[in-house]
């Protein structure tokens, strides 16, 4: 039996990859405008990094991580998300010494052992951004403005921004306790999973997708009504800045994040196009994270976009694959040899040139040029070899012009504009 890819891990093939390249290219372009630089970290980290940052009682750490021992018996984990590795790198290389504000972005694969379904995979990709060093709510608004700009640039507008504040270590414990007491009064209506986790991770119960849990907790105390003065003022300023920047949003006081490090501002971009996988991007503040990982006490905020979900929304066939600029058709051995040399020269000059390798007749070569969608064709025979000139055919309207083989790259450059 032939070998197939691992369940939940996908190949990205020509025809679809163009959409990926478009989405990645736009991210680099937009994030660059906002002053972000790319940070590439390894896909594998010490397991401890994720346990300490994401939190032992989260779904990710409890059941979704690809953790294994290497040959020296070190516990390693395929990264399930990008923030913790970027923070690890930030601390390790003391990037805070370079500038009080660090703006970093990343793109690449993440790994979670989840039940594969539409929009949910075991290897999936995120495009994420992080700002470390700024507590000012202006940066919360700016990060959201950048996310908004990105979605405009890629032409996806079927998303809406939901924001919430999760409070801080000052105010959250009291809220958490109140929520646990509230949940205790309706334990029997909660799903098994929530009955198990309501004490260890009560906020997550508010995020449970099970209908019974949603109903049972519909009047649960809202975290934004229990914020301390500092968090309340921060949240109000974020909302004001968003209004000033004309970024539409709604406050969703039930939104919680599945990672323990989030505090204060949290947000999701949601869509109704992807069934229950409705979050296309998510993020928030993680003010204590850098310090808890052994770095200085610097605040941070960031988001991650799920690329597979973007691709599903965008329609993978919307970005046309690249086509050859020129197909060289040749008749006779000498002309084929000459076409080969000419093609190589053109390719090195930046022209997407193609030819036949199967010894096909002229008709079959032209059919292939058509199938590839070549923009121009050039037929080389005895005569053309001798004169150094040939007919360049524009496939769109079948118009022909005589060109010199010598200056072909320049001629094409002029015509391909
Ligand atoms: P969800 O509620 O859908 O499980 P999450 O809260 O686990 O999402 P985050 O950890 O915040 O998601 O990741 C940010 C984004 O990455 C999500 O909004 C989603 O678009 C994407 N994402 C997360 N897990 C997966 C996955 N298994 N497959 C594909 N995309 C994913
Ligand atoms: Mg999840």
Coordinates of C-alpha atoms and ligand atoms in Angstrom, one line a residue:
X1 CA 0.0 0.0 0.0
X2 CA 1.3 3.4 -0.8
X3 CA 2.2 5.9 2.0
X4 CA -0.2 8.7 2.7
X5 CA 0.1 11.9 4.7
X6 CA -0.8 11.8 8.4
X7 CA -4.5 12.3 9.2
X8 CA -5.3 16.0 9.7
X9 CA -2.1 17.1 8.0
X10 CA -2.6 18.5 4.5
X11 CA -0.5 19.0 1.4
X12 CA -0.8 22.4 -0.2
X13 CA -0.6 21.9 -3.9
X14 CA -0.3 24.1 -7.0
X15 CA -3.7 25.6 -7.7
X16 CA -4.2 26.3 -4.0
X17 CA -0.7 27.3 -3.0
X18 CA -1.1 30.6 -5.0
X19 CA -3.8 31.7 -2.5
X20 CA -1.4 30.9 0.4
X21 CA 1.4 32.9 -1.2
X22 CA -1.0 35.8 -1.7
X23 CA -2.2 35.7 1.9
X24 CA 1.4 35.4 3.2
X25 CA 2.6 38.2 0.9
X26 CA -0.1 40.5 2.0
X27 CA 0.7 39.9 5.6
X28 CA 4.3 40.8 5.1
X29 CA 3.3 43.9 3.2
X30 CA 0.7 45.1 5.7
X31 CA 2.6 44.2 8.9
X32 CA 5.7 45.8 7.4
X33 CA 3.8 49.1 7.1
X34 CA 2.9 49.0 10.8
X35 CA 6.6 48.5 11.7
X36 CA 6.6 44.7 12.3
X37 CA 9.6 42.4 11.6
X38 CA 9.5 38.7 11.1
X39 CA 10.7 36.3 13.8
X40 CA 11.3 32.7 12.8
X41 CA 11.5 30.2 15.6
X42 CA 11.9 26.4 15.5
X43 CA 8.8 24.2 15.2
X44 CA 9.9 22.2 18.2
X45 CA 10.5 23.5 21.7
X46 CA 11.0 22.2 25.2
X47 CA 7.6 20.9 26.4
X48 CA 8.0 23.0 29.6
X49 CA 7.7 26.3 27.5
X50 CA 4.1 25.5 26.6
X51 CA 3.1 24.0 29.9
X52 CA 4.2 27.2 31.7
X53 CA 2.8 29.7 29.3
X54 CA -0.4 28.2 27.9
X55 CA -1.4 26.6 31.2
X56 CA -1.6 23.1 32.5
X57 CA -5.4 22.9 32.6
X58 CA -6.0 24.2 29.1
X59 CA -7.3 22.0 26.3
X60 CA -4.1 22.5 24.4
X61 CA -1.8 21.3 27.2
X62 CA -4.1 18.6 28.6
X63 CA -4.8 16.8 25.4
X64 CA -3.8 18.5 22.2
X65 CA 0.0 18.6 22.2
X66 CA 2.3 16.5 20.1
X67 CA 4.8 15.7 22.8
X68 CA 7.6 13.1 22.5
X69 CA 10.9 12.2 24.0
X70 CA 14.0 12.6 21.8
X71 CA 16.8 10.1 21.8
X72 CA 18.4 11.8 24.9
X73 CA 15.0 11.6 26.7
X74 CA 14.3 15.3 26.6
X75 CA 10.6 16.1 26.4
X76 CA 9.9 18.1 23.3
X77 CA 6.7 19.4 21.8
X78 CA 5.7 20.5 18.3
X79 CA 4.6 24.1 18.8
X80 CA 0.8 24.3 19.2
X81 CA 0.9 28.1 18.9
X82 CA 3.3 30.9 18.1
X83 CA 3.3 33.3 21.0
X84 CA 5.2 31.3 23.6
X85 CA 8.1 30.5 21.1
X86 CA 8.3 34.1 20.1
X87 CA 8.4 35.2 23.8
X88 CA 11.1 32.6 24.5
X89 CA 13.2 33.9 21.6
X90 CA 12.6 37.5 22.7
X91 CA 13.8 36.8 26.2
X92 CA 16.7 34.5 25.1
X93 CA 18.1 37.1 22.7
X94 CA 17.3 40.1 25.0
X95 CA 15.5 41.9 22.2
X96 CA 14.2 44.3 24.8
X97 CA 17.7 45.8 24.9
X98 CA 17.4 46.9 21.2
X99 CA 14.2 48.9 21.6
X100 CA 11.6 49.4 24.3
X101 CA 8.9 48.4 21.7
X102 CA 9.3 45.2 19.9
X103 CA 6.9 44.4 17.0
X104 CA 7.3 40.9 15.7
X105 CA 5.3 38.7 13.3
X106 CA 5.5 35.0 12.4
X107 CA 4.0 32.6 9.9
X108 CA 4.2 28.9 9.8
X109 CA 2.8 25.5 10.9
X110 CA 1.3 24.8 14.3
X111 CA 0.4 21.3 15.6
X112 CA -2.5 20.2 17.8
X113 CA -4.0 16.8 18.2
X114 CA -7.6 17.7 17.5
X115 CA -10.4 15.9 15.7
X116 CA -9.9 16.8 12.1
X117 CA -12.9 18.4 10.4
X118 CA -13.5 21.4 8.0
X119 CA -11.4 24.3 9.3
X120 CA -9.7 22.1 12.0
X121 CA -6.6 20.2 11.4
X122 CA -3.7 18.6 13.2
X123 CA -1.1 20.6 11.3
X124 CA -2.5 24.1 10.6
X125 CA -0.9 27.4 9.9
X126 CA -1.0 30.7 11.6
X127 CA 0.0 34.2 10.7
X128 CA 0.5 36.0 14.0
X129 CA 1.9 39.3 15.3
X130 CA 3.0 40.4 18.7
X131 CA 3.8 43.8 20.3
X132 CA 6.0 43.7 23.5
X133 CA 6.6 46.6 25.7
X134 CA 3.5 48.8 25.4
X135 CA 0.7 49.0 27.9
X136 CA -1.0 52.0 26.3
X137 CA -4.4 51.1 25.0
X138 CA -3.5 52.8 21.8
X139 CA -1.4 49.8 20.9
X140 CA -4.5 47.5 21.4
X141 CA -6.4 49.6 18.9
X142 CA -3.5 49.7 16.5
X143 CA -3.1 45.9 16.5
X144 CA -6.8 45.7 15.8
X145 CA -6.5 48.3 13.1
X146 CA -3.7 46.3 11.5
X147 CA -5.8 43.2 11.6
X148 CA -8.7 45.1 10.0
X149 CA -6.4 46.5 7.3
X150 CA -5.1 43.0 6.5
X151 CA -8.6 41.6 6.0
X152 CA -9.4 44.5 3.8
X153 CA -6.3 44.0 1.7
X154 CA -7.0 40.3 1.2
X155 CA -10.6 41.1 0.3
X156 CA -12.4 39.2 3.1
X157 CA -15.1 41.3 4.7
X158 CA -17.4 38.6 6.0
X159 CA -15.9 38.8 9.4
X160 CA -16.8 40.8 12.5
X161 CA -14.6 41.9 15.4
X162 CA -15.7 40.9 18.9
X163 CA -13.8 42.2 21.9
X164 CA -13.8 41.6 25.6
X165 CA -11.7 42.2 28.7
X166 CA -10.7 39.3 30.9
X167 CA -9.4 41.5 33.7
X168 CA -6.0 41.0 35.4
X169 CA -4.5 39.2 38.4
X170 CA -6.0 42.0 40.5
X171 CA -9.6 41.5 39.6
X172 CA -10.0 38.2 37.9
X173 CA -9.6 35.9 41.0
X174 CA -12.7 37.4 42.6
X175 CA -14.7 37.1 39.4
X176 CA -13.4 33.6 38.9
X177 CA -14.6 32.6 42.4
X178 CA -18.0 34.1 41.7
X179 CA -18.3 32.2 38.4
X180 CA -17.4 29.0 40.1
X181 CA -20.1 29.5 42.7
X182 CA -22.6 30.4 39.9
X183 CA -21.6 27.2 38.0
X184 CA -22.0 25.1 41.1
X185 CA -25.7 26.0 41.1
X186 CA -26.2 24.5 37.7
X187 CA -23.7 21.7 37.5
X188 CA -26.2 19.1 36.5
X189 CA -27.0 21.0 33.3
X190 CA -23.4 21.1 32.2
X191 CA -21.7 18.6 29.9
X192 CA -19.2 16.1 31.4
X193 CA -16.3 18.1 30.2
X194 CA -17.5 21.3 31.9
X195 CA -18.4 19.4 35.1
X196 CA -14.8 18.3 35.2
X197 CA -13.2 21.6 34.5
X198 CA -15.5 24.1 36.1
X199 CA -13.2 24.6 39.0
X200 CA -9.9 24.4 37.3
X201 CA -10.8 26.5 34.3
X202 CA -14.3 28.1 34.9
X203 CA -14.0 30.7 32.2
X204 CA -13.7 28.0 29.6
X205 CA -17.2 26.8 30.5
X206 CA -18.5 30.1 29.0
X207 CA -16.8 29.2 25.7
X208 CA -18.2 25.6 25.6
X209 CA -19.9 24.8 22.2
X210 CA -22.4 22.4 23.8
X211 CA -25.9 23.9 23.5
X212 CA -26.9 22.8 27.1
X213 CA -23.9 24.6 28.5
X214 CA -24.6 27.7 26.5
X215 CA -28.2 27.8 27.8
X216 CA -27.3 26.9 31.4
X217 CA -24.9 29.7 31.6
X218 CA -26.8 32.4 29.6
X219 CA -27.1 34.7 32.7
X220 CA -23.6 33.9 34.1
X221 CA -21.8 36.9 35.7
X222 CA -20.0 38.9 33.0
X223 CA -16.3 39.5 33.5
X224 CA -16.5 43.1 32.2
X225 CA -18.8 43.9 35.1
X226 CA -16.2 42.8 37.6
X227 CA -13.1 44.7 36.3
X228 CA -10.9 46.7 38.6
X229 CA -10.6 50.4 37.9
X230 CA -7.4 50.0 36.0
X231 CA -8.8 47.3 33.6
X232 CA -12.1 49.1 33.2
X233 CA -10.3 52.3 32.2
X234 CA -8.0 50.4 29.8
X235 CA -11.0 48.7 28.2
X236 CA -12.9 52.0 27.8
X237 CA -9.9 53.6 26.1
X238 CA -9.5 50.7 23.7
X239 CA -13.1 51.1 22.7
X240 CA -12.7 54.8 22.3
X241 CA -9.6 54.4 20.1
X242 CA -11.4 51.9 18.0
X243 CA -14.2 54.3 17.5
X244 CA -11.8 57.1 16.5
X245 CA -10.1 54.8 14.0
X246 CA -13.6 53.7 12.7
X247 CA -13.0 50.1 13.4
X248 CA -16.4 48.4 13.9
X249 CA -16.6 46.0 16.9
X250 CA -19.0 44.4 19.3
X251 CA -18.4 43.6 22.9
X252 CA -18.9 39.9 23.6
X253 CA -18.7 39.5 27.4
X254 CA -18.7 35.7 27.1
X255 CA -15.6 35.5 24.9
X256 CA -12.8 33.8 26.7
X257 CA -9.6 32.4 25.3
X258 CA -8.3 28.9 25.7
X259 CA -4.9 30.0 26.8
X260 CA -4.2 31.0 30.4
X261 CA -1.8 33.9 29.6
X262 CA -4.5 36.3 28.4
X263 CA -5.4 39.3 30.5
X264 CA -7.4 42.5 29.8
X265 CA -8.2 43.0 26.1
X266 CA -9.1 39.8 24.2
X267 CA -10.7 39.6 20.7
X268 CA -11.8 37.3 17.9
X269 CA -12.6 37.9 14.3
X270 CA -15.6 35.6 13.6
X271 CA -17.4 34.6 10.5
X272 CA -20.7 32.7 9.9
X273 CA -19.3 31.1 6.8
X274 CA -17.4 28.2 8.5
X275 CA -19.9 26.5 10.7
X276 CA -18.7 25.9 14.2
X277 CA -15.1 26.8 13.3
X278 CA -16.2 30.4 13.4
X279 CA -13.0 32.1 14.7
X280 CA -10.7 33.2 11.9
X281 CA -8.3 35.1 14.1
X282 CA -8.0 35.5 17.8
X283 CA -5.7 37.2 20.3
X284 CA -5.3 39.5 23.2
X285 CA -3.1 40.9 25.9
X286 CA -0.6 38.8 27.8
X287 CA 0.9 41.3 30.2
X288 CA 2.4 38.8 32.7
X289 CA 3.7 36.3 30.2
X290 CA 7.2 37.6 29.4
X291 CA 8.0 37.8 33.1
X292 CA 6.6 34.4 33.9
X293 CA 8.9 32.9 31.3
X294 CA 11.9 34.5 33.0
X295 CA 12.1 37.8 31.2
X296 CA 11.6 41.4 32.3
X297 CA 8.1 42.6 33.4
X298 CA 6.9 43.8 30.0
X299 CA 3.4 43.9 28.7
X300 CA 2.4 42.3 25.4
X301 CA -0.4 41.9 23.0
X302 CA -0.9 39.9 19.8
X303 CA -3.1 37.8 17.6
X304 CA -3.0 34.7 15.4
X305 CA -4.9 34.2 12.1
X306 CA -5.8 30.7 11.1
X307 CA -4.6 30.5 7.5
X308 CA -6.6 27.4 6.5
X309 CA -9.8 29.2 7.5
X310 CA -8.8 32.2 5.5
X311 CA -8.2 30.0 2.5
X312 CA -11.6 28.3 2.9
X313 CA -13.3 31.8 3.0
X314 CA -11.3 33.2 0.2
X315 CA -12.0 30.3 -2.2
X316 CA -8.8 28.6 -3.1
X317 CA -9.2 29.1 -6.8
X318 CA -9.4 32.8 -6.8
X319 CA -5.8 33.6 -7.3
X320 CA -4.7 32.6 -10.8
X321 CA -1.6 30.4 -11.0
X322 CA 1.4 31.9 -12.9
X323 CA 1.5 31.0 -16.6
X324 CA 4.5 30.8 -18.9
X325 CA 5.4 34.1 -20.6
X326 CA 6.6 32.2 -23.6
X327 CA 6.4 28.7 -25.0
X328 CA 9.1 27.8 -27.5
X329 CA 8.0 25.4 -30.1
X330 CA 10.7 23.9 -32.2
X331 CA 10.9 21.7 -35.4
X332 CA 13.9 19.5 -36.1
X333 CA 16.8 18.5 -33.8
X334 CA 18.9 21.6 -34.4
X335 CA 16.0 23.9 -33.7
X336 CA 15.2 21.9 -30.5
X337 CA 18.8 22.3 -29.3
X338 CA 18.7 26.0 -30.1
X339 CA 15.3 26.4 -28.3
X340 CA 16.8 24.7 -25.3
X341 CA 19.7 27.2 -25.1
X342 CA 17.4 30.2 -25.8
X343 CA 14.9 29.0 -23.1
X344 CA 17.7 28.8 -20.5
X345 CA 19.0 32.2 -21.4
X346 CA 15.5 33.7 -21.2
X347 CA 14.8 32.0 -17.8
X348 CA 18.0 33.5 -16.5
X349 CA 16.8 36.9 -17.7
X350 CA 13.6 36.6 -15.8
X351 CA 11.3 35.4 -18.5
X352 CA 9.0 32.4 -17.6
X353 CA 9.9 30.3 -20.7
X354 CA 8.8 26.7 -21.4
X355 CA 9.3 24.1 -24.1
X356 CA 8.5 20.5 -25.0
X357 CA 10.7 17.7 -23.7
X358 CA 8.9 14.8 -25.3
X359 CA 9.8 15.1 -29.0
X360 CA 6.2 16.1 -29.9
X361 CA 5.2 17.4 -33.3
X362 CA 4.5 21.1 -33.8
X363 CA 0.7 20.7 -33.4
X364 CA 1.0 18.9 -30.1
X365 CA 3.5 21.5 -28.9
X366 CA 1.1 24.3 -29.7
X367 CA -1.7 22.4 -27.9
X368 CA 0.6 22.2 -24.8
X369 CA 1.3 26.0 -25.1
X370 CA -2.4 26.6 -25.1
X371 CA -3.0 24.2 -22.2
X372 CA -0.3 25.9 -20.1
X373 CA -1.9 29.3 -20.9
X374 CA 1.4 30.7 -22.3
X375 CA 1.0 34.3 -23.2
X376 CA 3.3 34.2 -26.2
X377 CA 4.7 31.4 -28.5
X378 CA 7.6 31.4 -30.8
X379 CA 8.2 28.8 -33.5
X380 CA 11.8 27.9 -34.3
X381 CA 12.7 26.0 -37.5
X382 CA 15.6 25.8 -40.0
X383 CA 14.8 29.2 -41.4
X384 CA 14.6 31.0 -38.1
X385 CA 18.0 29.4 -37.1
X386 CA 19.6 30.9 -40.2
X387 CA 18.1 34.4 -40.0
X388 CA 18.1 34.7 -36.3
X389 CA 14.6 36.1 -36.5
X390 CA 11.2 34.5 -35.8
X391 CA 7.5 35.1 -35.5
X392 CA 6.3 35.9 -31.9
X393 CA 2.7 35.1 -31.5
X394 CA 0.5 36.7 -28.9
X395 CA -1.9 34.0 -27.8
X396 CA -4.7 36.3 -26.6
X397 CA -5.4 37.7 -30.1
X398 CA -3.2 35.5 -32.4
X399 CA -1.4 38.6 -33.6
X400 CA 2.2 38.0 -34.9
X401 CA 5.3 40.1 -35.1
X402 CA 8.8 39.4 -36.4
X403 CA 11.4 39.6 -33.6
X404 CA 15.1 39.1 -33.4
X405 CA 16.1 36.1 -31.2
X406 CA 19.0 38.1 -29.9
X407 CA 16.8 40.8 -28.3
X408 CA 13.9 38.5 -27.3
X409 CA 14.1 39.2 -23.5
X410 CA 13.8 42.9 -24.0
X411 CA 11.0 42.6 -26.6
X412 CA 9.1 40.4 -24.2
X413 CA 9.7 42.6 -21.3
X414 CA 8.1 45.5 -23.2
X415 CA 5.1 43.4 -24.2
X416 CA 4.5 41.7 -20.9
X417 CA 4.0 44.9 -19.0
Ligands
LIG1 P1 -11.0 27.3 18.2 O1 -11.9 27.9 19.2 O2 -11.5 27.3 16.8 O3 -10.5 26.0 18.7 P2 -8.7 28.5 19.4 O4 -9.3 29.3 20.5 O5 -8.1 27.1 19.8 O6 -9.7 28.3 18.2 P3 -6.3 30.0 19.0 O7 -5.4 29.1 19.8 O8 -6.6 31.3 19.6 O9 -7.6 29.3 18.6 O10 -5.7 30.2 17.5 C1 -5.9 31.3 16.7 C2 -6.6 30.9 15.4 O11 -5.9 29.7 14.8 C3 -8.0 30.4 15.5 O12 -8.9 31.5 15.5 C4 -8.2 29.6 14.3 O13 -8.5 30.4 13.2 C5 -6.9 28.9 14.1 N1 -6.9 27.5 14.6 C6 -6.7 27.1 15.9 N2 -6.7 25.8 16.0 C7 -6.8 25.3 14.7 C8 -6.9 24.0 14.1 N3 -6.8 22.9 14.8 N4 -7.0 24.0 12.7 C9 -7.0 25.1 12.0 N5 -7.0 26.3 12.5 C10 -6.9 26.5 13.8
LIG2 MG1 -9.0 25.2 19.9

